[in-house]
Structure formats: structure tokens, C-alpha cells
XYZ file of C-alpha atoms in Angstrom:
611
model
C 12.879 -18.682 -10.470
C 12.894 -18.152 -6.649
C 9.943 -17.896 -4.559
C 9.273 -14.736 -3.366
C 10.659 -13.584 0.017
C 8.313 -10.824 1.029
C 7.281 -12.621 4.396
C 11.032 -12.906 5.046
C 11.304 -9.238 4.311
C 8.592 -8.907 7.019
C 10.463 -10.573 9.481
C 13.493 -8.551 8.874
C 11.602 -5.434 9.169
C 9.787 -6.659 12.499
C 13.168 -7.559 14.514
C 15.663 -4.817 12.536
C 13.354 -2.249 14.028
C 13.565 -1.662 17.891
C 10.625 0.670 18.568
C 8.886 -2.037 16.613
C 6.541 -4.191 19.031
C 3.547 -6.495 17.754
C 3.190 -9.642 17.396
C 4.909 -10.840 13.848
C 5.874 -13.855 11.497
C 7.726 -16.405 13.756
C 8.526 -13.853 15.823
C 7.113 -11.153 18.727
C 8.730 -9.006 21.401
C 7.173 -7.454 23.997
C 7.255 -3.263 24.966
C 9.940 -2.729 27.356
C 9.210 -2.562 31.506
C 11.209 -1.041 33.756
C 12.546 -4.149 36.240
C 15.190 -3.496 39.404
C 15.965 -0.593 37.737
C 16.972 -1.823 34.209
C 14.535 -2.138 30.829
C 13.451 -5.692 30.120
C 11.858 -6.974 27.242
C 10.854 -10.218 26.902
C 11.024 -12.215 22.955
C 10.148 -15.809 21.687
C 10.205 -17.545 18.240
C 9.342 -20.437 16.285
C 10.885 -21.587 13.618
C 10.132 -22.168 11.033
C 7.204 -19.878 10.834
C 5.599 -21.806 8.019
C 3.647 -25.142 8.348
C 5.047 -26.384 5.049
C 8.528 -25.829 6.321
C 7.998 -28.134 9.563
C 9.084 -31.302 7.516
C 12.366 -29.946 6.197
C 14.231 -29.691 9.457
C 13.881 -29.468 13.455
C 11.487 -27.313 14.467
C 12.569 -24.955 17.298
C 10.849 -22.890 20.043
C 12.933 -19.996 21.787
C 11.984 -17.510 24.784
C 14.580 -15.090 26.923
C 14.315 -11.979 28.163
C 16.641 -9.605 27.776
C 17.745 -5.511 27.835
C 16.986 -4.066 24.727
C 19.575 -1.166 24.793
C 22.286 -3.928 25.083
C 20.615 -7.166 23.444
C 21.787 -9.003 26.441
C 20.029 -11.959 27.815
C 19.320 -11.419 31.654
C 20.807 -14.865 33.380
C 19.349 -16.937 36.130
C 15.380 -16.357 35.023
C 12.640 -18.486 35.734
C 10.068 -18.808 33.078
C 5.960 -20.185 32.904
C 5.323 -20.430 29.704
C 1.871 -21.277 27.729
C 0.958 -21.594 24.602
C -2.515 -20.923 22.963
C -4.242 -21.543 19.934
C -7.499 -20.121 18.926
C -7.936 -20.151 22.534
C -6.971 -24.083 23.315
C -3.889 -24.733 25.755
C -1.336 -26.301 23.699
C 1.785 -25.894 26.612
C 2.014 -24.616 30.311
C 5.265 -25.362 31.208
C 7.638 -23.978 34.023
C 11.087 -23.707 32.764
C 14.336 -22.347 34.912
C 17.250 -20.914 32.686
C 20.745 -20.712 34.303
C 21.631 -18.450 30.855
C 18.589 -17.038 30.304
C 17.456 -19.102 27.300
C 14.636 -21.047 26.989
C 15.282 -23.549 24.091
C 12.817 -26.720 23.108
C 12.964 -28.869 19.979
C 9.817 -29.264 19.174
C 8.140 -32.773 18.238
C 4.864 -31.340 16.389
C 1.696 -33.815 17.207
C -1.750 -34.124 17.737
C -2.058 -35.398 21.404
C -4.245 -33.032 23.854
C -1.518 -33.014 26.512
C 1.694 -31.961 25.717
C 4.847 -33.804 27.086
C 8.392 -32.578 28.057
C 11.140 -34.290 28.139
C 8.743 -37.483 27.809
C 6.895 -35.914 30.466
C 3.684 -34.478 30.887
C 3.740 -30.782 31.348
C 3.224 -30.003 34.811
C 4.115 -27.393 37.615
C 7.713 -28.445 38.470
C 9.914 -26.579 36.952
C 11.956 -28.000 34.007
C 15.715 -27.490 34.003
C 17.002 -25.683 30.678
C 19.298 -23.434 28.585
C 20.578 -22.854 24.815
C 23.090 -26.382 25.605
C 20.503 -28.133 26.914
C 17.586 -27.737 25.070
C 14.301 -29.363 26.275
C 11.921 -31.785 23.557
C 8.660 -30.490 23.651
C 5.937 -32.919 21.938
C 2.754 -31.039 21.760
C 0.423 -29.393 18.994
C 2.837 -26.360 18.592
C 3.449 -26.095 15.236
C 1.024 -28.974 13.997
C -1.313 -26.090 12.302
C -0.653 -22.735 11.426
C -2.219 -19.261 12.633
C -1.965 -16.831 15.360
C 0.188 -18.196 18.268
C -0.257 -16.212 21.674
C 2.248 -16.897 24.518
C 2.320 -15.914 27.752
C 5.531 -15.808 29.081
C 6.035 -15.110 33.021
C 8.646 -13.664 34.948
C 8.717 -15.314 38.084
C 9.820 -13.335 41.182
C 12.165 -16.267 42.107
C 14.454 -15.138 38.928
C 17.837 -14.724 40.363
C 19.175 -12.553 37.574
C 16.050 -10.241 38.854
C 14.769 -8.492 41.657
C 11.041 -9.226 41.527
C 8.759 -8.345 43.882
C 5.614 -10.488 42.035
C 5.325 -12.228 39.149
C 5.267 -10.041 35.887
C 3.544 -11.410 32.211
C 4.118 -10.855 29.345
C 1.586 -11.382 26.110
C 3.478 -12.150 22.638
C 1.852 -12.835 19.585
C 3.020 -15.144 16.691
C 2.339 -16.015 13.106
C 2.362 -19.214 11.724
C 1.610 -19.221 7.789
C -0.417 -22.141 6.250
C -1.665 -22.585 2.503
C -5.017 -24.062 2.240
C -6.238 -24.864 -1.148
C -9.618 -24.699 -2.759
C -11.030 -26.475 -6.104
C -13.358 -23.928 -7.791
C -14.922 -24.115 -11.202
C -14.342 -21.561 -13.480
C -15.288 -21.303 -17.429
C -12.478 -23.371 -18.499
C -12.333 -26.262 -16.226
C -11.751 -26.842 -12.545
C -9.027 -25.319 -10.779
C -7.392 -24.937 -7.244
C -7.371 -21.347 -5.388
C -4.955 -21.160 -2.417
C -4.830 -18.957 0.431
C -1.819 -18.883 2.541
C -2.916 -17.284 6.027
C -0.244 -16.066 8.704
C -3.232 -15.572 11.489
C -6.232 -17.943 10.939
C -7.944 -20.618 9.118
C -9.643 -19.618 5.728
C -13.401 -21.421 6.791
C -14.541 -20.665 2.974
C -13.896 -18.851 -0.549
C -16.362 -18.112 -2.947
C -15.395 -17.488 -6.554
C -17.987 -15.786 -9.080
C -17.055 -17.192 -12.761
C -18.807 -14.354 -14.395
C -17.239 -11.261 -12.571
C -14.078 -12.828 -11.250
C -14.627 -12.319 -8.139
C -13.390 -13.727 -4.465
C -14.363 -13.701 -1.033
C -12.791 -15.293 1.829
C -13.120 -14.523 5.601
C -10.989 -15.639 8.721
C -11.772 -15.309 12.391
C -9.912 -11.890 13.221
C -10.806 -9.978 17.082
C -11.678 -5.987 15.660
C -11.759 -4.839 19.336
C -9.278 -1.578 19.756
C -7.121 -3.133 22.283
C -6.460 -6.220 19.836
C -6.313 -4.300 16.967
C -3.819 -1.818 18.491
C -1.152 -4.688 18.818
C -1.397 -5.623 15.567
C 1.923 -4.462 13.476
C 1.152 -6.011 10.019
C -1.567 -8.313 8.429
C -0.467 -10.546 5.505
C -2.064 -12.638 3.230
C -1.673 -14.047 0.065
C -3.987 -15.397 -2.888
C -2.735 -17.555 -5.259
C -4.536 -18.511 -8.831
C -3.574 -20.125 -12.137
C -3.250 -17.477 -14.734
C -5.279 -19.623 -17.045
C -8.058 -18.402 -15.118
C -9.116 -15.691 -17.793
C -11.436 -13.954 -15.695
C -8.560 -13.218 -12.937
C -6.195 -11.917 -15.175
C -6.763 -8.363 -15.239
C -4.803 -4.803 -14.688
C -5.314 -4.378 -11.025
C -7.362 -5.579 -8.498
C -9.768 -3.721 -6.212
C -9.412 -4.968 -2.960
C -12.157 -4.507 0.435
C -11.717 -5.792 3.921
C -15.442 -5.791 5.913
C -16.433 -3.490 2.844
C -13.723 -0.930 3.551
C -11.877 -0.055 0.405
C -8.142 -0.381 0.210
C -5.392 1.478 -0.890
C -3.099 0.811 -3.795
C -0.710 -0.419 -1.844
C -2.505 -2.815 0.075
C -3.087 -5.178 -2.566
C 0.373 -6.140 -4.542
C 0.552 -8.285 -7.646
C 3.212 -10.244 -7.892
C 3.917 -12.067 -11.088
C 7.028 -13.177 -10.894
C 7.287 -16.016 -8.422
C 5.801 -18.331 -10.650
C 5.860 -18.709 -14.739
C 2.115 -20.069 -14.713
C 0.879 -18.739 -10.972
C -0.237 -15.172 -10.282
C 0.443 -13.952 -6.521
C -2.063 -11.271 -5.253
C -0.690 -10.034 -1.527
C -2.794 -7.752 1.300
C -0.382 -5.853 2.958
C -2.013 -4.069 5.657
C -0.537 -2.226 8.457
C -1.603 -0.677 11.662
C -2.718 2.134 10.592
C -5.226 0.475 7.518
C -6.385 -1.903 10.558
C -7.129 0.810 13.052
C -9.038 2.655 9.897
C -10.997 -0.213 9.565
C -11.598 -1.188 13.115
C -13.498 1.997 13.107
C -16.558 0.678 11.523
C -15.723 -3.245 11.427
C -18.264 -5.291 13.458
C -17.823 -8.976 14.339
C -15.289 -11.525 14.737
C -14.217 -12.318 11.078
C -11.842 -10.158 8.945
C -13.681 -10.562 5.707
C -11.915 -10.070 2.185
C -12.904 -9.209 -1.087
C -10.765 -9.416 -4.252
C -12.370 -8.121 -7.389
C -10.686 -8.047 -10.812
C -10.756 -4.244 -12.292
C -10.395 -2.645 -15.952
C -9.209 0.353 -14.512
C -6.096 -0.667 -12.351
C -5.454 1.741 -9.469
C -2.436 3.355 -9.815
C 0.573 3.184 -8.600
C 1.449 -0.563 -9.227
C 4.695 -1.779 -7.004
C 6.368 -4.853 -7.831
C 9.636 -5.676 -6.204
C 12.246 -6.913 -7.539
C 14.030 -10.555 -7.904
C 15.525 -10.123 -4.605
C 13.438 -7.258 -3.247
C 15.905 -4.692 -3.919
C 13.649 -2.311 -5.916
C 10.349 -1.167 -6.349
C 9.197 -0.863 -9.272
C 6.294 1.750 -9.496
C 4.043 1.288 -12.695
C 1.056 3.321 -14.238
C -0.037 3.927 -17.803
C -2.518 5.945 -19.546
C -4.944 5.543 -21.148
C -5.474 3.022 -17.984
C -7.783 0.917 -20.478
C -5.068 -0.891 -22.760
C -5.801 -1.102 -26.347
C -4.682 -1.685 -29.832
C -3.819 1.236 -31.827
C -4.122 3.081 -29.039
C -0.765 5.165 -27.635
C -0.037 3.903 -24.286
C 2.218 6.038 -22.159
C 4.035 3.818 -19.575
C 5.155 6.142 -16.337
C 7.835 4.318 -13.741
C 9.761 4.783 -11.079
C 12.813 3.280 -9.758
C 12.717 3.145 -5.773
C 14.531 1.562 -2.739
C 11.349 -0.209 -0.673
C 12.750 0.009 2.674
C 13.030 3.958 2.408
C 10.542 4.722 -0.744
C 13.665 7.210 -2.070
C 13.753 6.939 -6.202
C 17.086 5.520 -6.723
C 19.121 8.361 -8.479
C 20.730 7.047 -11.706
C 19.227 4.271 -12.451
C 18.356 2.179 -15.608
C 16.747 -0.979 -16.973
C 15.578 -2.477 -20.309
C 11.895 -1.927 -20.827
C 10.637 -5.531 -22.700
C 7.506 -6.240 -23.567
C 6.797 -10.567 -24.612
C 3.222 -12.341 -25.819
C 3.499 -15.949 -25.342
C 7.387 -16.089 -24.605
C 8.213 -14.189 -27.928
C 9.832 -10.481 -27.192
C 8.588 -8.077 -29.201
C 9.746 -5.017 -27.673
C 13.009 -3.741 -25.835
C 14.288 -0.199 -24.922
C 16.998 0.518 -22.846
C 15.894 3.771 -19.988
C 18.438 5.563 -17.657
C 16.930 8.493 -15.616
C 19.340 10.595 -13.224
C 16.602 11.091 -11.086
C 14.898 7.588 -11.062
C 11.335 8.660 -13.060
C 10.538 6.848 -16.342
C 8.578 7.568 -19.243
C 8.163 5.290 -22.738
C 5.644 4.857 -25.016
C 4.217 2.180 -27.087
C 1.435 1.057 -29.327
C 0.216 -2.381 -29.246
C -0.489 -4.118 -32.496
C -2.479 -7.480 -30.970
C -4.664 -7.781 -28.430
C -3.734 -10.407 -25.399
C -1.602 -10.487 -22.338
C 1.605 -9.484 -22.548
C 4.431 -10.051 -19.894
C 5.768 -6.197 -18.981
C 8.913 -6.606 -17.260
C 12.390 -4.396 -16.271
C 15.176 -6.122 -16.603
C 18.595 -5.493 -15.883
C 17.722 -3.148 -13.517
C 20.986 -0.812 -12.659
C 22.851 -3.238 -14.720
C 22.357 -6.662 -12.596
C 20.575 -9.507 -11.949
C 17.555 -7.766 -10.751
C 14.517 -7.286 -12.799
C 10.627 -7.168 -11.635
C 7.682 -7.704 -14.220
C 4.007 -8.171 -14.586
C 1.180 -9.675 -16.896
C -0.994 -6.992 -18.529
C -3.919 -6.592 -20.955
C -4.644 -5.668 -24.185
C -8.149 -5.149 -25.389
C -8.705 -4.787 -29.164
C -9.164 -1.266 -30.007
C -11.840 -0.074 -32.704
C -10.145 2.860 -34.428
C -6.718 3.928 -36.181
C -3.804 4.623 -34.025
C -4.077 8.246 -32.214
C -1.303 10.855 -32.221
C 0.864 11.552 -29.161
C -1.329 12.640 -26.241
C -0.145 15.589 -24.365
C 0.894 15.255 -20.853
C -1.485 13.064 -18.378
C -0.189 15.418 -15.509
C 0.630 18.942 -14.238
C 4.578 18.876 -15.464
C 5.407 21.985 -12.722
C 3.854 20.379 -10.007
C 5.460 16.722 -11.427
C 8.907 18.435 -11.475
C 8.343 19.482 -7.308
C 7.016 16.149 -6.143
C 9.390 14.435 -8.578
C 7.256 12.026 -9.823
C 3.277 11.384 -11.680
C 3.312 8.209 -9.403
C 3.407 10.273 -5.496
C 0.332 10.434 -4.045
C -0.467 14.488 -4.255
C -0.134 13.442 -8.185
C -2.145 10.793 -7.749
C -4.523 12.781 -6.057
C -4.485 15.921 -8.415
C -4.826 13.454 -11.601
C -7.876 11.929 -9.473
C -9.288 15.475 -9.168
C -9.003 16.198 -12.348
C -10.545 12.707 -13.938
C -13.231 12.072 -11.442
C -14.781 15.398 -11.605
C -13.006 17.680 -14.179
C -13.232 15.512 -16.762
C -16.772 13.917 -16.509
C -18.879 16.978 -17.807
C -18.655 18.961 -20.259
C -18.337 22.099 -18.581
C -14.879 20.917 -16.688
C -13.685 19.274 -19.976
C -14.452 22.720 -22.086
C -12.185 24.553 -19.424
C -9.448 21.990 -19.266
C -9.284 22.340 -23.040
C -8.487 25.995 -22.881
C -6.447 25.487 -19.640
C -4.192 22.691 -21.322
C -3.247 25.007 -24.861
C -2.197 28.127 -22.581
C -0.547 25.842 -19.549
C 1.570 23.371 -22.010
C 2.969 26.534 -23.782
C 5.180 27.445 -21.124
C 5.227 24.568 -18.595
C 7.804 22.222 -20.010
C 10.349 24.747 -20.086
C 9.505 25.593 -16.917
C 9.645 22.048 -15.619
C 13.058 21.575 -17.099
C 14.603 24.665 -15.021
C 12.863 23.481 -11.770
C 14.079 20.001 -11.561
C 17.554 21.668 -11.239
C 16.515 24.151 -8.838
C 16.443 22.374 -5.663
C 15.088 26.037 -4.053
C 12.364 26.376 -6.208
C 11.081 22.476 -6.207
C 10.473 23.376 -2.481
C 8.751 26.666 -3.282
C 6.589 24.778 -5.369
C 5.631 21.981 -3.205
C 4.536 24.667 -0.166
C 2.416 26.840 -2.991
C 0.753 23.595 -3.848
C -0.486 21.901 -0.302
C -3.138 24.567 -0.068
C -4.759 23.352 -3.298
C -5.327 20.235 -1.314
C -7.308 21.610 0.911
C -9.474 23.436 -1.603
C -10.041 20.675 -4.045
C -11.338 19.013 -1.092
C -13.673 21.095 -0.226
C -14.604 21.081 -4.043
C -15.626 17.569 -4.004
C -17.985 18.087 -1.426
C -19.587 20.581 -2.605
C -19.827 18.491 -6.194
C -20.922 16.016 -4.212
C -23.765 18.076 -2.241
C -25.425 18.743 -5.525
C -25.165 14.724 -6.753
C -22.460 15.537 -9.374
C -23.413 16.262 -12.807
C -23.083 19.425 -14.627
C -24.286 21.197 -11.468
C -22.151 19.772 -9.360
C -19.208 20.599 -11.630
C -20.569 24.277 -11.616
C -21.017 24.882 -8.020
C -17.479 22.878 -7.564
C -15.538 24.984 -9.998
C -17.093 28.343 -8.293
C -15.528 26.835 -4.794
C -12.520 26.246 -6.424
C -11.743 28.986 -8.131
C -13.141 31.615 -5.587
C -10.915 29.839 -2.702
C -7.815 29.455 -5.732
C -8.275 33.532 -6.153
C -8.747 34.046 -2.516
C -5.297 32.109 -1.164
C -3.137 32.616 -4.504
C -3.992 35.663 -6.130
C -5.236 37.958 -3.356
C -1.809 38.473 -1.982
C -0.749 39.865 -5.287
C -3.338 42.117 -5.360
C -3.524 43.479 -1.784
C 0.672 43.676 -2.243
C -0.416 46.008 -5.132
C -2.923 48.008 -3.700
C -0.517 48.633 -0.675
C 2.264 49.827 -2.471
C 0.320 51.580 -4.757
C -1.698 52.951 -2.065
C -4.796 52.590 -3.852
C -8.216 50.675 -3.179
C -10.182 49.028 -5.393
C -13.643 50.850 -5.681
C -16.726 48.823 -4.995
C -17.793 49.452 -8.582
C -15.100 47.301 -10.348
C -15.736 44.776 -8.207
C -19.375 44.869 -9.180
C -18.213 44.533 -12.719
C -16.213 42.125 -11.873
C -18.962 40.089 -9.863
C -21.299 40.967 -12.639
C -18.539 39.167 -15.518
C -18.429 35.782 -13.180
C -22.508 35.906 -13.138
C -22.809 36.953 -16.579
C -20.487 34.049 -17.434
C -21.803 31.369 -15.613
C -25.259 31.950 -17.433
C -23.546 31.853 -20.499
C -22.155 28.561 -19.475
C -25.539 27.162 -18.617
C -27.043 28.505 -22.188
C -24.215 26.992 -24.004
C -24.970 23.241 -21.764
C -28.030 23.594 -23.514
C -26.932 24.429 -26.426
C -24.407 22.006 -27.166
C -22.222 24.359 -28.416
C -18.602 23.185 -27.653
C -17.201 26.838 -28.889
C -19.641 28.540 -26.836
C -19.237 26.326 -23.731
C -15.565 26.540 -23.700
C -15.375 30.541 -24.280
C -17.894 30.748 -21.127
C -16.462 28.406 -18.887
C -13.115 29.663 -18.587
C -14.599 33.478 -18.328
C -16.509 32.237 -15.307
C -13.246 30.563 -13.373
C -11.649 33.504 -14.396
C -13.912 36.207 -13.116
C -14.877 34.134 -10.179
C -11.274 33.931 -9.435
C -10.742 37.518 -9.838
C -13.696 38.382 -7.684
C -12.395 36.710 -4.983
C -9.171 38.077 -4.774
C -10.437 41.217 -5.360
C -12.468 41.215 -1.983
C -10.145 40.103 -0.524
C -7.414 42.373 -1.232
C -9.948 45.233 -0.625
C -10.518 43.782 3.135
C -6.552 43.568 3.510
C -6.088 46.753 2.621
C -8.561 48.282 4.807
C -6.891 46.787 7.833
C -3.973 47.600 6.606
C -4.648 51.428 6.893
C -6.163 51.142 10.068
């Protein structure tokens, strides 16, 4: 199997971009200036931009600058160059370019003073270009980390009109692997870390809970911070390590939770190794910077039985993401498992229209499942029950009929009762069908709505039962007719952003009363007074317009009085425990609370109406 090329996809994305600037891996370019007239940018590399790689060839260290519109190097420029290291001088060089190319082979090595050309480095001004390359011995490229370089633009250039001196700061990353021997409950084993900015100065492992800490020196101020494009590191383990093989991973930096996608499995690099990346970007950093203190970026990596969804693994050659969830997100025996996927293209995040792969499911290199899926539109759905408990390798293979395939190591926990019947849909199909998949995040965030706080009393879980027998009587069909209706998949999408807003302010008002069954109350009211306010007020006042009639004060009294009635009902029937009673009362109350709502509001729209 090949190792995994996502930091050469990184570098790809850093220099195929041009409005791109921050420092990189093995790479940085600096924001254009405007110089005599003309943009200038200046660039520098080193190669190869991993430590382990320094052995296998001639290491090489690059600077120019150059017009970015045109990619052309500007001729006759005089360079200073110097090299830092976790603040040590590792070069200060002056270099003169006749082509505009600053080119040294480097000789990596621990002396304190570097040398060129046999030399020590000193103020004259070393004669250079891409056919005559200078030999730099120094302690570039004897460890890895977070290279700055500070390249100057001397106003003797010839190729530019400079009226001072003008420098430039790049940034670089080096990647290193530094392993660690930890004991764990089967015997000892070795942890590594591969680090693209700093040293790892310690990990901590936790045999019971599985957890890991590591920190590395990292500067949190908002000018730093702000030139930071991508952070990248990686965490490598055995999988024999029971208590690390798990579903997902929650994943913290300084406390801060992360996203999904910030923490990537991947599990098909190695046969025995699993590969856990953080992949955050400038935005996640300046989110963090907010409330990080100190010098140290400090991560957390905590095995989870509830994975959080979606799950991206890319394929052999990175030329798909494949997006994973499943439900129920607790695996078990005898227990229906509903796999959702997505086939997408990871430089754009479009589902690839059309596309197939075999579904396979192996325990302990023996298949024992395999189901060949084709979507038009690139979603997925399959089900399967698992007879043994263990880890099984989930993988798609074949993916649009090639090479390509993706896969992951999962868990299955032995279940304690028969096998249950098909489960009805896990998601709202209408609103599915608009956003084209369970796995986008507005899914992800209506299914987290609807789990988190729905779900977890009985009151919300009486009213989703009614909700679910009158919604899934009419909403596959109508599913069906709006994934071919372009025109309507858009009406859908703009009638649904506003239920964002007011789900949001239903969580804080569940959380203003500490959750429970009160916090469900008061957050269904919100919710269904704001849902009858913005959706069915419009209706009504439409109505009343037309009609020109107005709703007397009276039935909205009765009206008012139903919601109150009901939501004492629903408060006997908590106490009651009666799950007829509770479910009867519960979805009155949204109902009439609904109802109220856009009742006064219609009444208010028609009175200025009439005005």
C-alpha cells in the first residue's frame, strides 16, 4: 500500500492557489508589494520538506522573487538572506543573482556557524544563480519545525528600482516524526507524532480511557496567528492498542473543541497502523486564538463511542472523499445499522454525480459482506446487521470502477436483544432531498437538534412520535418529486434557513432553564411560537386580506386558552407517566402554540394593512 500523500496534497493546494499566502510545507510566498511600478512577490523552498527524506537525495534551498501575474523571476537581484529556528540564526548570507535565483545545496550539520562555499557566512556578497548553485553547510534542515526566513531586497538590485531595502518574512514547515514508548494494557508500544511546526516536548497516554495529550511551542498572538494558512499534524498508533481503536475521536486544542473535520482517520496507509490527522485552518486557529493563552498549542485526542459525524476518508490517491455516518452511532449485534455515504471530489466538496463502489465489510481478513451501490446523484444508503461483535474493516472499493477505494476500522459491541425491524428514516427526507445529502452540515445540525434536545425527554420524544406517523406518510413521495425539481430543491433550502435561526434560539432558552423536561417545554413553546410566527402567519394574514376579514380577539383567546390548557395537560401527563396522555398533549400544545402565534400575527398584518 502507499503512504498517504495528504501533506503533498497540502503543498499542492498552498502553491496552485495564488491569493494563497502563509507560510506552508516546504514552501511560503510572500503578499505581493508594489515595486518601480510592478507587483513583486518574493518565494523560497526547501526540499525535501521532511527530515526523514534528507538522506534519500540532495537537499536543496531556493529563493527568487518574482511577478506573480506573470511567474517571472525579476533578474539582476541582490538578496540577504537568514534563516531562523526557534529563534537561533542558522544562515545570514548575502547572495547576488544575475537570473534572479538563489540556489544552495545544502550540506545539513550541526556546527553553530554556517559555511558557504567552504566559507563562513559573512557580509560579502556571494556570487549565484540556478547554474551555479552555492553549498551551504549549516543546521538547515538538520531538525524539523517552523523555518522563518527573511529574505531582503537590497536597493542595489539592478533588475529593481529601490529606493531602501525592502524584507520580506516567509515561513516554512519542516515535518519530523518523533516517537514515544508508552505502556498500555497489552504490552509496551511506540506512539509517534509527526510535527510540521515544532518539537513534541511530551505525550501522555491514559491506559484506562485511551486518552492523549501532547503540546508544542505554538505563538497564539493575532498577528502570528493571522499568517498561519494550515496546521497539520499527525498521530500515529498500533491498532493493537485496544483502547485506541474506537468510532471517532473527539479532538481539543487548548480545550477548544474541534470540528469533524479537523480530526481525520485514516486507516488505510498502513495494514497494522492507524493514522489520526488535525487539519486545522485559519479560520479554526483564529477561533481558537480567541481564548488561547500561552505559548504552547496543546492537543487532546480522546477515543469516543459516539463518533461525530460526518467521517471523510480519502481515497487511495486522494481522488475522493468518502463521507461516512451510521445510525444507531453505537454499533451492535442484532442491531440494524443504517450506513449513509457520500461520494465527493475533496478539492471542491461537489458529490460526484454517478458514481458507484462495492460496499465490503471483512473481520480478520475474511469478507463477509459485499454490495455493489451506484447513485446518480452521489448519496448512499445500505443496511446491515452484524452477527459478531469485533472490528471490522469497512471499506469502498472500486470506487467509479478503478483502482480507487478508501476504508476504515469500525466497532462492534455485542448487543443484548433480538434483531430490530427496519428503523424509519434517521432524517427529515424533504429537507435531505434540498441539501442533497443526511451528511451536510444543516442535516447535521437539524439531526443534532433533534437528538440533543428533542429526543432526551419525554415530552419531545411523545411529539416526535406523533410528528414521525403523519410526516413519513407523505414525505417520501414528496422527496422523490423534489430531487428532480431543481426549482423546488431551491425553494426548499430558502424556507428552511430561517429554522436555523429559531432552533437556535431554542437551545438557549433549553439551556436557560438547565435542560430537562422544562427546558424541553419552554424550548418547544420558542420554537413553535417563532415556527407559527415566520411560516404560518403569512398564510393566514394572505387569508385574512383577501378575505377581508380579521380574526376577532375572542378566537384568539380560545386559541391561547387551547396552547395553555395543553401545556398543563402535558405537565399532568409528565407526572403521570402516561405515554398516551403525554403524546395526545404535547402535540396539542405545539400545535396551538403555533397557531397562536400566527394568529397574532396575521391580526397585526392585517391591521397595517388597512391603514
Amino acid at each position: 500500500m502507499q503512504r498517504c500523500i495528504i501533506p503533498v496534497m497540502i503543498v499542492i493546494l498552498i502553491m496552485s492557489v495564488p491569493s494563497a499566502y502563509g507560510h506552508g510545507l516546504g514552501f511560503d510566498e510572500s503578499i505581493p508589494v508594489v515595486i518601480s511600478g510592478k507587483q513583486v512577490s518574493v518565494e523560497t523552498t526547501l526540499s525535501p520538506f521532511y527530515i526523514e527524506g534528507v538522506q534519500g537525495g540532495q537537499p536543496v534551498f531556493t529563493v527568487r522573487a518574482h511577478e506573480p501575474a506573470t511567474n517571472s523571476t525579476i533578474t539582476g537581484t541582490d538578496f540577504r538572506v537568514t534563516v531562523r529556528l526557534q529563534n537561533e540564526v542558522l544562515l545570514d548570507q548575502r547572495f547576488s543573482s544575475s537570473d534572479g535565483l538563489v540556489v544552495a545545496n545544502l550540506i545539513p550539520d550541526e556546527i553553530q556557524t554556517a559555511q558557504v562555499n567552504g566559507r563562513p557566512a559573512s557580509g560579502e556578497p556571494v556570487q549565484v544563480s540556478q547554474d551555479n548553485p552555492a553549498e551551504v553547510r549549516s543546521r538547515i534542515l538538520a531538525d524539523g519545525g517552523l523555518y522563518h526566513v527573511a529574505v531582503t531586497l537590497e536597493k542595489t538590485s539592478t533588475g529593481l528600482q529601490l529606493e531602501q531595502d525592502r524584507t520580506f518574512d516567509l515561513y516554512v514547515s519542516i515535518s519530523k516524526t518523533q516517537e514515544f514508548e508508552v505502556e498500555t494494557q497489552q504490552r509496551p508500544q511506540t506512539i509517534s507524532i509527526k510535527t510540521y511546526y515544532a518539537d513534541v516536548d511530551n505525550l501522555e497516554y491514559d491506559q484506562n480511557s485511551g486518552r492523549l495529550a501532547f503540546s508544542m511551542l505554538f505563538d497564539w498572538s493575532s498577528q502570528y496567528v493571522s499568517q498561519v494558512q494550515l496546521v497539520h499534524m499527525e498521530v500515529e498508533f498500533p491498532k493493537a492498542i485496544e483502547n485506541l481503536q474506537s468510532n471517532g475521536y473527539s479532538g481539543t486544542i487548548n480545550g477548544r473543541d474541534l470540528a469533524p473535520g479537523d480530526v481525520l482517520i485514516d486507516d488505510y496507509s498502513y495494514p497494522n497502523t492507524r493514522v489520526v490527522h488535525y487539519v486545522l485552518n485559519s479560520n479554526r486557529l483564529s477561533s481558537i486564538a480567541e481564548t488561547a493563552k500561552g505559548n504552547s498549542m496543546d492537543f487532546v485526542l480522546l477515543p469516543t463511542t459516539i463518533p461525530k459525524f460526518p467521517l471523510d476518508l480519502l481515497s487511495t490517491t486522494e481522488k475522493y472523499d468518502w463521507q461516512v455516518a451510521w445510525g444507531p452511532e453505537v454499533i451492535e449485534t442484532g442491531v440494524l445499522t443504517t450506513f449513509a455515504m457520500n461520494i465527493q471530489d475533496p478539492a471542491t466538496t461537489d458529490l460526484v454525480r454517478n458514481a458507484s463502489f462495492d460496499f465490503v465489510l471483512t473481520k480478520e481478513g475474511r469478507e463477509v459482506h459485499r454490495q455493489h451501490l451506484s447513485s446518480n446523484q452521489g448519496i448512499f444508503s445500505h443496511e446491515y446487521t452484524f452477527a459478531e461483535p469485533g472490528t471490522y474493516r469497512l471499506a469502498a472499493e472500486k470506487i467509479n470502477g478503478g483502482s480507487e477505494s478508501a476504508q476504515l476500522d469500525i466497532v462492534v459491541l455485542r448487543g443484548t436483544g433480538p434483531v430490530e425491524p427496519p428503523q424509519q428514516p434517521s432524517g427529515c427526507l424533504i429537507a435531505t432531498a434540498a441539501f442533497g445529502s443526511e451528511l451536510t452540515p444543516q442535516m447535521q445540525f437539524l439531526r443534532t437538534f433533534r437528538d440533543h434536545y428533542i429526543m432526551q425527554s419525554a415530552s419531545g420524544s411523545a411529539f416526535m412520535g406523533t410528528f414521525n406517523t403523519i410526516y413519513y406518510s407523505f414525505s417520501p413521495q414528496v422527496a422523490d418529486y423534489e430531487r428532480d425539481q431543481p426549482w423546488l430543491q431551491a425553494t426548499v433550502k430558502a424556507a428552511i434557513y430561517p429554522l436555523f435561526g429559531i432552533l437556535i434560539a431554542s437551545e438557549k432558552a433549553f439551556a436557560a432553564l438547565g435542560g430537562g423536561e422544562a427546558g424541553t417545554v419552554l424550548a418547544g413553546a420558542v420554537a413553535s411560537s417563532l415556527i407559527g410566527a415566520v411560516y404560518v402567519s403569512p398564510a393566514a394574514a394572505a387569508a385574512m386580506i383577501a378575505g377581508k376579514k380579521r380574526v376577532s380577539a375572542r378566537v384568539l383567546f380560545v386559541v391561547l386558552f387551547v396552547a395553555t390548557g395543553s401545556l398543563a395537560a402535558t405537565a399532568l401527563a409528565l407526572q403521570a407517566a402516561s405515554a398516551a396522555a403525554l403524546q395526545l398533549a404535547a402535540s396539542a400544545f405545539v400545535i396551538s402554540a403555533a397557531g397562536a402565534a400566527a394568529l397574532a400575527v396575521a391580526r397585526l398584518a392585517k391591521a397595517a394593512w388597512t391603514r
